[in-house]
Amino acid sequence: MANPPSMQLLETLAARLGPKGFTRDERDLTPWLEDWRGRYRGAAAAMLSPSTTAEVAEIVRLCAAERVPLVPQGGNTSMVGGATPPAQGGALLLSLRRMTAIRSLSDVSNSAVCEAGVILSRLHEAAAEVGRRFPLTLGARGSATIGGLVSTNAGGTQVLRFGTMRSLVQGIEAVLADGSVFDGLTPLKKDNRGYDLRQLLIGAEGTLGIVTAANLKLVPAIGSRSVAWIGLSSAEAALRLLRELEVSLGDAVESFELVPETALDLVLAHVVGTRAPLGGRHRWHVLAEATAPAGAPSPEAELGKALGEALERGLIEDAVIASSEAQAEAFWRIRDSISEAERKDGPAAKHDISVDVAAMPDFMTGAAAAVEARFPGTRVIAFGHLGDGNVHFNVRAPEGAGPEWLEEAAPEVTRFVHDLVTEAGGSISAEHGIGQMRLSELARLADPARLGAMRAIKQALDPHGIMNPGKLVPLFDLAQGSLAE
Ligand code: FAD
Ligand code: 2HG
Ligand code: ZN
């Protein structure tokens, strides 16, 4: 059983970490106790901000001895309340934001060893300086950290070509729940020494250990890119277009993001300085990006030809290719601002779902109609990574509903959506993780084999339950007959 920290432990931690690494000041803590969407608010006796792996190991050893829970936190951009401590207090917040060293970055090994607190956009810049890039990006790149991205197995808008974090992490250094340091940073292509701890820690949401550094794969920098904004009448047409672009452009197609008219309208209404890329109105839009390496011809001609043919055949309704980097960035800004616009607009029940890619267009259409019929006044806004079979199937509250809608009505909406996803053989968490938001739904819907194995792994590697309790692993509390926090 986990315990709250004693005064003696807090004094020891304060002395070891110094004023930069330890605070109990409410003004320092408050911004980090609420999640990005403002859905969860937690409490913590202190925030610990170590600057080295040795300090993290010492913190974990001290806390393990007293069974005090730790909640690791990077940029706090979790979409599932994963980095928010439990509301009843008792846990310590462990911020990795001071561990910001890029220990090495090489265009020979095509890799970067980053500490957990390195912000994604900083890695992008550092890689660009040596003619390389880290091919994973997302709207929160200005705040999300390497530790958080690893721990959520983040996806984003380039998964189509380069995969999720799982395929980009070549090595990991982590502090395990007893304070021991797992040094798996060397990027071995072949290593059969048993269970793959690196893959186990990726996507573990801090429930098995604290990621202190990662060895990340880099790829050659882009020579040129071509970014198109396309109007279509259906998601099915969008998927057919993707398959056609793959035939004409091969794996030059890096991003293929679906944006419904409703999402575009929200962005235009709430995000200053945005404007619609096309003149007319279209039920659906796609933002597609194709790239070419340095020295190779720009993909623009091939993309333009493919889109021209699709237009002639009536597969798409309209399209524009960005004529400058500034215009390309403006298109991306619209896509990346959907979450922010939706947040400003009001409450929404958020779902991060995946089904078989080929089944997604029909699934989206059918599920949206079913939800809106079953819960009158709600409005579905499904957008995102169509090429990965992953959309954010968010259900906006009826006009005028207040935040209480999230507690009172949204859970039933969520169960309805997740039942449909489960019937379709899909996943209720494609890229954001489980955190605290999806815990009860995972417990309700995951098959017993998966749940049993997850619980056994958690129990074996974190026997005292001090690593981010109440997240990811639904532990059944037999005494209370409910999910243990
Ligand atoms: P945090 O939010 O701080 O933490 C996330 C989880 O990881 C928590 O469970 C936390 O306890 C754990 N954790 C953090 N650091 C460590 C560590 N060092 N060791 C162990 N555990 C740790 N996600 C996507 O996958 N794709 C998207 O396209 C995407 N777009 C987004 C757009 C916006 C506008 C926002 C706000 C979020 C988006 N996200 C997306 C979600 C989020 O950005 C990612 O999940 C990201 O990986 C979280 O990084 P972070 O540093 O903010 O982690
Ligand atoms: C995205 O793809 C993110 O923009 C956030 O994963 C999705 O806000 C959301 O639901
Ligand atoms: Zn996403």
Coordinates of C-alpha atoms and ligand atoms in Angstrom, one line a residue:
M1 CA 0.0 0.0 0.0
A2 CA 1.2 3.5 -0.8
N3 CA 1.7 6.1 1.9
P4 CA 1.7 9.9 1.9
P5 CA 5.2 11.4 2.4
S6 CA 6.4 12.0 5.9
M7 CA 7.8 15.4 7.0
Q8 CA 11.2 13.7 7.4
L9 CA 11.2 12.4 3.8
L10 CA 10.2 15.9 2.5
E11 CA 13.1 17.5 4.5
T12 CA 15.6 14.9 3.1
L13 CA 14.4 15.4 -0.4
A14 CA 14.6 19.2 0.0
A15 CA 18.2 19.0 1.3
R16 CA 19.3 16.6 -1.5
L17 CA 17.7 18.4 -4.4
G18 CA 18.2 22.0 -3.3
P19 CA 15.9 25.0 -4.0
K20 CA 15.8 24.4 -7.8
G21 CA 14.9 20.8 -7.4
F22 CA 12.4 20.9 -4.6
T23 CA 9.3 23.1 -4.0
R24 CA 6.2 23.1 -1.9
D25 CA 5.3 26.6 -3.0
E26 CA 1.7 26.6 -4.2
R27 CA 2.5 29.1 -7.0
D28 CA 5.1 26.7 -8.4
L29 CA 2.9 23.7 -8.1
T30 CA -0.5 25.0 -9.2
P31 CA 0.1 25.2 -13.0
W32 CA 1.2 21.5 -13.0
L33 CA -1.7 20.1 -11.0
E34 CA -4.3 20.5 -13.8
D35 CA -4.3 18.7 -17.2
W36 CA -4.1 20.5 -20.5
R37 CA -7.9 20.3 -21.1
G38 CA -8.7 21.4 -17.6
R39 CA -10.6 18.2 -17.0
Y40 CA -8.6 16.9 -13.9
R41 CA -7.2 18.7 -10.9
G42 CA -4.8 16.9 -8.6
A43 CA -2.9 17.6 -5.4
A44 CA 0.7 16.9 -4.4
A45 CA 2.7 17.6 -1.3
A46 CA 5.7 18.8 -3.3
M47 CA 7.2 19.0 -6.8
L48 CA 10.6 17.4 -7.3
S49 CA 12.7 18.5 -10.2
P50 CA 15.9 16.5 -10.4
S51 CA 18.6 17.4 -13.0
T52 CA 20.4 14.1 -13.3
T53 CA 19.7 10.4 -13.5
A54 CA 21.5 9.9 -10.2
E55 CA 19.1 12.3 -8.5
V56 CA 16.1 10.5 -10.0
A57 CA 17.4 7.2 -8.7
E58 CA 17.9 8.6 -5.3
I59 CA 14.4 10.1 -5.2
V60 CA 12.9 6.8 -6.2
R61 CA 15.0 4.9 -3.6
L62 CA 13.9 7.2 -0.8
C63 CA 10.2 7.1 -1.9
A64 CA 10.3 3.3 -2.4
A65 CA 11.5 2.9 1.2
E66 CA 8.5 4.8 2.5
R67 CA 6.1 3.5 -0.2
V68 CA 5.4 7.1 -1.3
P69 CA 3.8 7.4 -4.8
L70 CA 5.5 9.4 -7.6
V71 CA 3.7 11.0 -10.6
P72 CA 6.2 11.6 -13.4
Q73 CA 5.5 14.6 -15.6
G74 CA 7.0 16.2 -18.7
G75 CA 5.2 18.9 -20.6
N76 CA 1.9 18.1 -19.0
T77 CA 0.2 17.9 -22.4
S78 CA -1.4 14.5 -21.8
M79 CA -4.9 14.1 -23.3
V80 CA -5.9 11.5 -20.7
G81 CA -5.0 13.1 -17.4
G82 CA -1.9 10.8 -17.3
A83 CA 0.4 13.3 -15.6
T84 CA -2.1 14.7 -13.1
P85 CA -1.6 13.4 -9.6
P86 CA -4.5 11.9 -7.7
A87 CA -6.9 14.5 -6.3
Q88 CA -6.7 13.2 -2.7
G89 CA -3.0 14.2 -2.4
G90 CA -0.3 12.0 -1.0
A91 CA 1.7 11.7 -4.2
L92 CA 4.8 13.7 -5.1
L93 CA 5.0 15.3 -8.5
L94 CA 8.2 14.3 -10.3
S95 CA 9.0 16.8 -13.0
L96 CA 11.6 15.8 -15.6
R97 CA 11.7 19.3 -17.1
R98 CA 15.2 20.1 -15.8
M99 CA 16.8 17.2 -17.5
T100 CA 17.3 19.0 -20.8
A101 CA 20.6 17.8 -22.1
I102 CA 21.0 16.4 -25.6
R103 CA 23.8 14.1 -24.6
S104 CA 24.8 13.4 -28.2
L105 CA 23.5 13.9 -31.7
S106 CA 25.3 12.4 -34.7
D107 CA 24.8 12.5 -38.5
V108 CA 27.0 9.4 -38.6
S109 CA 25.0 7.2 -36.3
N110 CA 21.8 9.0 -37.3
S111 CA 20.8 9.2 -33.7
A112 CA 20.2 11.5 -30.8
V113 CA 20.5 10.7 -27.1
C114 CA 18.1 13.1 -25.3
E115 CA 17.3 13.4 -21.7
A116 CA 13.7 13.1 -20.7
G117 CA 13.0 16.8 -20.4
V118 CA 14.1 17.8 -23.9
I119 CA 11.2 19.4 -25.7
L120 CA 10.3 17.9 -29.0
S121 CA 10.7 21.2 -31.0
R122 CA 14.2 21.6 -29.6
L123 CA 15.1 18.2 -30.9
H124 CA 13.7 19.1 -34.3
E125 CA 15.9 22.2 -34.3
A126 CA 19.0 20.4 -33.1
A127 CA 18.6 17.6 -35.7
A128 CA 18.1 20.2 -38.5
E129 CA 21.5 21.8 -37.6
V130 CA 23.3 18.6 -38.8
G131 CA 21.1 17.9 -41.8
R132 CA 18.9 15.4 -40.1
R133 CA 15.4 15.3 -38.6
F134 CA 13.4 13.4 -36.0
P135 CA 10.4 12.3 -37.9
L136 CA 7.7 12.6 -35.3
T137 CA 5.7 15.7 -34.7
L138 CA 2.4 16.8 -33.1
G139 CA 0.5 19.9 -32.2
A140 CA 2.0 20.0 -28.7
R141 CA 5.6 19.9 -30.0
G142 CA 6.5 23.2 -28.2
S143 CA 5.8 21.6 -24.8
A144 CA 5.8 17.8 -25.1
T145 CA 9.0 16.2 -23.8
I146 CA 10.9 13.1 -24.9
G147 CA 10.1 11.4 -21.6
G148 CA 6.4 12.0 -22.1
L149 CA 6.5 11.0 -25.8
V150 CA 8.3 7.8 -25.0
S151 CA 6.0 7.0 -22.1
T152 CA 2.8 7.5 -24.1
N153 CA 4.2 5.9 -27.3
A154 CA 3.1 9.1 -29.0
G155 CA 1.9 9.1 -32.6
G156 CA 1.2 12.3 -34.4
T157 CA 1.1 13.3 -38.0
Q158 CA 4.0 11.4 -39.6
V159 CA 3.1 7.9 -38.3
L160 CA 2.0 6.9 -41.8
R161 CA 5.6 6.8 -43.0
F162 CA 7.8 6.5 -39.9
G163 CA 5.6 4.8 -37.2
T164 CA 5.0 5.8 -33.6
M165 CA 7.6 6.3 -30.9
R166 CA 8.0 2.5 -30.7
S167 CA 9.7 2.4 -34.0
L168 CA 11.9 5.5 -33.4
V169 CA 13.3 4.7 -29.9
Q170 CA 16.5 2.8 -30.2
G171 CA 17.5 2.7 -26.6
I172 CA 16.3 3.8 -23.1
E173 CA 17.7 4.7 -19.8
A174 CA 15.2 4.5 -16.9
V175 CA 15.0 4.3 -13.2
L176 CA 12.9 1.3 -12.1
A177 CA 10.6 1.2 -9.1
D178 CA 13.3 0.1 -6.6
G179 CA 15.6 2.9 -7.6
S180 CA 17.9 0.7 -9.9
V181 CA 19.0 2.2 -13.2
F182 CA 18.3 0.3 -16.3
D183 CA 20.9 1.3 -18.9
G184 CA 19.6 0.3 -22.3
L185 CA 20.7 3.3 -24.3
T186 CA 23.0 1.5 -26.7
P187 CA 21.1 1.1 -30.0
L188 CA 21.7 -2.6 -30.6
K189 CA 20.1 -3.8 -33.8
K190 CA 20.1 -7.4 -32.5
D191 CA 19.7 -8.2 -28.8
N192 CA 18.0 -11.4 -27.6
R193 CA 18.7 -11.3 -23.9
G194 CA 15.1 -12.0 -23.0
Y195 CA 12.2 -9.7 -22.4
D196 CA 12.5 -6.4 -24.2
L197 CA 12.4 -3.9 -21.3
R198 CA 12.8 -1.0 -23.7
Q199 CA 9.5 -1.8 -25.4
L200 CA 7.9 -2.5 -22.1
L201 CA 8.8 1.0 -20.9
I202 CA 7.6 2.7 -24.1
G203 CA 3.9 3.4 -23.6
A204 CA 4.0 2.4 -19.9
E205 CA 2.9 6.0 -18.9
G206 CA 5.3 6.1 -16.0
T207 CA 3.7 3.1 -14.2
L208 CA 6.8 0.8 -14.4
G209 CA 9.7 3.3 -14.1
I210 CA 10.9 6.8 -14.9
V211 CA 12.4 7.3 -18.3
T212 CA 15.5 9.5 -17.9
A213 CA 16.9 9.4 -21.4
A214 CA 16.3 7.9 -24.8
N215 CA 18.3 7.1 -27.9
L216 CA 16.2 8.3 -30.9
K217 CA 16.5 7.5 -34.6
L218 CA 17.1 10.4 -37.0
V219 CA 16.5 10.4 -40.7
P220 CA 17.8 12.6 -43.5
A221 CA 16.5 16.2 -43.6
I222 CA 13.8 17.0 -46.1
G223 CA 15.1 18.5 -49.4
S224 CA 11.7 19.8 -50.4
R225 CA 8.1 19.3 -49.5
S226 CA 4.7 19.9 -51.0
V227 CA 1.7 20.5 -48.9
A228 CA -1.8 20.2 -50.3
W229 CA -5.2 21.1 -48.9
I230 CA -8.0 19.1 -50.6
G231 CA -11.8 19.3 -50.4
L232 CA -13.8 16.1 -50.7
S233 CA -17.4 14.9 -50.2
S234 CA -16.7 11.9 -48.1
A235 CA -14.1 10.2 -45.8
E236 CA -14.3 7.2 -48.1
A237 CA -13.1 9.3 -51.1
A238 CA -10.3 10.5 -48.8
L239 CA -9.1 7.0 -48.2
R240 CA -9.3 6.1 -51.9
L241 CA -7.3 9.3 -52.6
L242 CA -4.6 8.2 -50.1
R243 CA -4.3 4.8 -51.9
E244 CA -3.9 6.6 -55.2
L245 CA -1.3 9.0 -53.9
E246 CA 0.7 6.0 -52.5
V247 CA 0.7 4.5 -56.0
S248 CA 1.9 7.7 -57.7
L249 CA 4.2 9.0 -55.0
G250 CA 5.2 5.9 -53.0
D251 CA 6.4 6.6 -49.4
A252 CA 7.0 10.2 -50.2
V253 CA 3.5 10.7 -48.7
E254 CA 4.3 11.4 -45.1
S255 CA 1.1 12.9 -43.8
F256 CA -2.6 12.5 -44.7
E257 CA -4.8 14.2 -42.1
L258 CA -8.6 14.3 -42.3
V259 CA -10.3 17.5 -41.3
P260 CA -14.1 17.7 -41.3
E261 CA -15.9 21.0 -42.2
T262 CA -16.9 21.3 -38.6
A263 CA -13.3 21.2 -37.4
L264 CA -12.3 23.8 -40.0
D265 CA -15.2 26.1 -38.9
L266 CA -14.1 25.8 -35.2
V267 CA -10.5 26.7 -36.0
L268 CA -11.6 29.7 -38.1
A269 CA -13.9 30.9 -35.3
H270 CA -11.5 30.5 -32.4
V271 CA -7.9 30.8 -33.7
V272 CA -6.8 34.2 -34.7
G273 CA -5.1 34.6 -38.1
T274 CA -6.4 31.5 -39.7
R275 CA -8.3 31.4 -43.0
A276 CA -9.9 28.7 -45.2
P277 CA -7.4 27.4 -47.8
L278 CA -10.2 26.8 -50.4
G279 CA -12.9 29.2 -51.7
G280 CA -15.9 26.8 -51.5
R281 CA -17.4 24.7 -48.8
H282 CA -16.6 21.0 -48.5
R283 CA -17.9 18.4 -46.1
W284 CA -14.4 16.9 -45.7
H285 CA -10.9 18.2 -46.1
V286 CA -7.5 16.5 -46.3
L287 CA -4.1 18.0 -45.5
A288 CA -1.5 15.9 -47.4
E289 CA 2.2 16.3 -47.3
A290 CA 4.7 14.7 -49.7
T291 CA 8.5 15.1 -49.3
A292 CA 11.7 14.5 -51.2
P293 CA 15.3 14.1 -50.0
A294 CA 17.9 16.7 -50.8
G295 CA 19.0 16.5 -54.5
A296 CA 15.8 14.7 -55.6
P297 CA 13.1 16.5 -57.6
S298 CA 10.4 18.2 -55.6
P299 CA 7.2 16.0 -55.2
E300 CA 5.1 19.0 -56.3
A301 CA 4.7 18.0 -59.9
E302 CA 3.7 14.4 -59.1
L303 CA 1.3 15.5 -56.4
G304 CA -0.2 18.1 -58.7
K305 CA -0.7 15.6 -61.4
A306 CA -2.3 13.0 -59.1
L307 CA -4.6 15.6 -57.6
G308 CA -5.5 16.9 -61.1
E309 CA -6.5 13.5 -62.2
A310 CA -8.5 12.9 -59.1
L311 CA -10.3 16.1 -59.7
E312 CA -11.1 15.2 -63.3
R313 CA -12.6 11.9 -62.2
G314 CA -14.6 13.5 -59.5
L315 CA -12.9 11.8 -56.6
I316 CA -12.1 15.1 -55.0
E317 CA -14.0 18.5 -55.2
D318 CA -11.1 20.9 -55.1
A319 CA -7.4 21.2 -54.1
V320 CA -4.7 23.8 -53.6
I321 CA -1.0 23.1 -53.2
A322 CA 0.8 25.6 -51.0
S323 CA 2.9 28.0 -53.1
S324 CA 5.3 28.9 -50.3
E325 CA 6.6 27.6 -47.0
A326 CA 4.6 30.2 -45.3
Q327 CA 1.4 28.9 -46.9
A328 CA 2.3 25.3 -46.1
E329 CA 2.8 26.3 -42.4
A330 CA -0.6 28.1 -42.5
F331 CA -2.3 24.9 -43.7
W332 CA -0.5 23.0 -40.9
R333 CA -1.5 25.6 -38.4
I334 CA -5.2 24.9 -39.1
R335 CA -4.7 21.2 -38.6
D336 CA -2.6 21.6 -35.4
S337 CA -5.1 24.0 -33.9
I338 CA -8.1 21.8 -33.9
S339 CA -7.7 20.7 -30.2
E340 CA -7.2 24.3 -29.1
A341 CA -10.3 25.5 -31.0
E342 CA -12.4 22.6 -29.6
R343 CA -11.2 23.4 -26.1
K344 CA -12.2 27.0 -26.5
D345 CA -15.6 26.0 -27.9
G346 CA -16.8 24.1 -24.9
P347 CA -17.1 20.6 -23.4
A348 CA -16.6 17.5 -25.5
A349 CA -16.3 13.8 -24.7
K350 CA -13.0 12.9 -26.3
H351 CA -12.3 9.5 -27.9
D352 CA -9.1 8.4 -29.5
I353 CA -10.0 5.4 -31.5
S354 CA -8.6 3.1 -34.1
V355 CA -10.2 0.4 -36.3
D356 CA -8.9 -1.3 -39.4
V357 CA -7.8 1.5 -41.8
A358 CA -10.1 0.2 -44.6
A359 CA -13.1 0.1 -42.2
M360 CA -12.6 3.7 -40.8
P361 CA -14.7 5.7 -43.3
D362 CA -17.8 3.6 -42.9
F363 CA -17.2 3.3 -39.1
M364 CA -17.0 7.1 -38.7
T365 CA -20.1 7.8 -40.7
G366 CA -22.2 5.1 -39.0
A367 CA -21.0 5.8 -35.5
A368 CA -21.5 9.6 -35.9
A369 CA -25.1 9.1 -37.0
A370 CA -25.7 6.6 -34.2
V371 CA -24.3 8.9 -31.5
E372 CA -26.2 12.0 -32.7
A373 CA -29.5 10.0 -32.9
R374 CA -29.0 8.4 -29.5
F375 CA -27.9 11.7 -27.7
P376 CA -29.9 14.5 -29.3
G377 CA -28.1 17.8 -29.6
T378 CA -24.6 16.3 -29.5
R379 CA -22.3 17.0 -32.5
V380 CA -19.6 14.6 -33.6
I381 CA -16.3 16.0 -34.8
A382 CA -14.0 13.2 -36.1
F383 CA -10.6 14.2 -37.4
G384 CA -7.0 13.1 -37.6
H385 CA -4.9 10.3 -38.8
L386 CA -7.1 8.5 -41.3
G387 CA -4.1 6.8 -42.9
D388 CA -3.3 5.1 -39.6
G389 CA -7.0 4.1 -39.0
N390 CA -7.0 6.5 -36.0
V391 CA -9.4 9.4 -35.6
H392 CA -10.2 11.6 -32.7
F393 CA -13.9 10.9 -32.5
N394 CA -14.9 13.8 -30.2
V395 CA -18.5 14.4 -29.2
R396 CA -19.3 18.0 -28.5
A397 CA -21.9 18.7 -25.8
P398 CA -25.3 20.1 -26.9
E399 CA -25.3 23.9 -27.5
G400 CA -25.3 25.8 -24.2
A401 CA -24.3 22.8 -22.0
G402 CA -21.9 23.6 -19.1
P403 CA -18.9 21.7 -17.8
E404 CA -21.2 19.6 -15.7
W405 CA -22.2 17.8 -18.9
L406 CA -18.8 16.0 -18.7
E407 CA -19.7 14.4 -15.4
E408 CA -23.4 13.9 -16.0
A409 CA -23.9 12.9 -19.6
A410 CA -20.5 12.3 -21.2
P411 CA -19.7 8.9 -19.6
E412 CA -22.8 7.3 -21.2
V413 CA -21.8 8.8 -24.6
T414 CA -18.3 7.4 -24.1
R415 CA -19.5 3.9 -23.3
F416 CA -21.7 4.0 -26.4
V417 CA -18.8 5.0 -28.6
H418 CA -16.4 2.5 -27.1
D419 CA -18.9 -0.3 -27.5
L420 CA -19.2 0.5 -31.2
V421 CA -15.4 0.5 -31.4
T422 CA -15.0 -2.7 -29.6
E423 CA -17.7 -4.4 -31.8
A424 CA -15.6 -3.3 -34.8
G425 CA -12.5 -5.0 -33.3
G426 CA -10.8 -1.6 -32.7
S427 CA -9.0 0.1 -29.9
I428 CA -10.3 2.7 -27.4
S429 CA -6.8 4.3 -27.2
A430 CA -4.9 4.6 -30.4
E431 CA -2.3 7.1 -29.4
H432 CA -3.0 9.1 -26.3
G433 CA -2.8 6.2 -23.8
I434 CA -5.1 5.3 -20.9
G435 CA -4.1 7.7 -18.1
Q436 CA -6.9 8.1 -15.6
M437 CA -9.5 9.1 -18.2
R438 CA -9.8 5.7 -19.9
L439 CA -9.0 3.5 -16.9
S440 CA -12.6 2.3 -16.2
E441 CA -13.3 1.8 -19.8
L442 CA -10.2 -0.3 -20.2
A443 CA -11.3 -2.4 -17.2
R444 CA -14.8 -2.8 -18.7
L445 CA -13.7 -3.7 -22.2
A446 CA -10.3 -5.2 -22.3
D447 CA -10.1 -9.0 -22.6
P448 CA -9.2 -10.8 -19.4
A449 CA -5.9 -12.1 -20.9
R450 CA -4.6 -8.6 -21.6
L451 CA -5.8 -7.3 -18.2
G452 CA -4.3 -10.2 -16.4
A453 CA -0.9 -9.9 -18.0
M454 CA -0.8 -6.1 -17.5
R455 CA -1.6 -6.5 -13.8
A456 CA 1.0 -9.2 -13.4
I457 CA 3.7 -7.0 -15.0
K458 CA 2.7 -4.0 -12.9
Q459 CA 2.8 -6.1 -9.7
A460 CA 6.1 -7.7 -10.6
L461 CA 7.9 -4.4 -11.5
D462 CA 6.2 -2.1 -9.0
P463 CA 5.2 -4.3 -6.1
H464 CA 4.4 -1.3 -3.8
G465 CA 2.4 0.6 -6.4
I466 CA 4.4 3.8 -6.2
M467 CA 4.8 4.5 -9.9
N468 CA 2.0 6.8 -11.2
P469 CA -0.8 5.0 -9.3
G470 CA -4.3 5.1 -10.7
K471 CA -3.1 5.3 -14.3
L472 CA -3.1 2.8 -17.2
V473 CA -3.4 -0.4 -15.2
P474 CA -6.9 -1.1 -13.8
L475 CA -6.1 -2.8 -10.5
F476 CA -9.2 -4.3 -8.9
D477 CA -9.5 -3.4 -5.3
L478 CA -11.1 -6.5 -3.9
A479 CA -11.7 -4.9 -0.5
Q480 CA -13.7 -2.0 -2.0
G481 CA -15.1 -3.8 -5.0
S482 CA -14.0 -0.9 -7.2
L483 CA -11.0 0.3 -9.2
A484 CA -8.1 1.1 -6.9
E485 CA -6.7 4.6 -7.2
Ligands
FAD1 P1 3.0 14.5 -19.9 O1 1.7 14.9 -20.3 O2 3.8 15.2 -18.9 O3 2.9 12.9 -19.5 C1 2.3 12.0 -20.3 C2 2.4 10.6 -19.6 O4 3.8 10.2 -19.5 C3 2.0 10.6 -18.1 O5 1.4 9.4 -17.8 C4 3.3 10.8 -17.3 O6 3.2 10.4 -16.0 C5 4.2 10.1 -18.2 N1 5.6 10.6 -18.2 C6 6.0 11.8 -18.6 N2 7.3 11.9 -18.5 C7 7.8 10.7 -18.1 C8 9.1 10.1 -17.9 N3 10.2 10.8 -18.0 N4 9.1 8.8 -17.4 C9 8.0 8.1 -17.2 N5 6.8 8.6 -17.5 C10 6.7 9.8 -17.9 N6 -0.4 12.8 -28.8 C11 -0.3 12.0 -29.9 O7 0.1 10.8 -29.7 N7 -0.5 12.4 -31.1 C12 -0.9 13.7 -31.4 O8 -1.1 14.1 -32.5 C13 -1.0 14.6 -30.3 N8 -1.4 15.8 -30.5 C14 -1.6 16.7 -29.4 C15 -1.9 18.0 -29.6 C16 -2.1 18.8 -28.5 C17 -2.5 20.3 -28.8 C18 -2.0 18.4 -27.2 C19 -2.2 19.2 -26.0 C20 -1.6 17.0 -27.0 C21 -1.4 16.2 -28.1 N9 -1.0 14.8 -27.9 C22 -0.8 14.0 -29.0 C23 -0.9 14.3 -26.5 C24 0.5 14.6 -25.9 O9 1.1 15.7 -26.4 C25 1.4 13.4 -26.0 O10 0.8 12.3 -25.3 C26 2.8 13.6 -25.4 O11 3.5 12.5 -25.6 C27 2.9 14.0 -23.9 O12 4.2 14.5 -23.6 P2 4.4 15.3 -22.3 O13 5.9 15.6 -22.1 O14 3.5 16.5 -22.3 O15 4.0 14.3 -21.2
2HG2 C1 -4.3 15.5 -32.7 O1 -4.2 14.6 -33.5 C2 -4.2 15.2 -31.2 O2 -4.5 16.7 -33.0 C3 -5.3 15.7 -30.3 O3 -3.9 13.8 -31.0 C4 -6.6 15.2 -30.6 O4 -7.7 16.9 -29.3 C5 -7.8 15.7 -29.7 O5 -8.7 15.0 -29.5
ZN3 ZN -3.8 12.7 -32.8

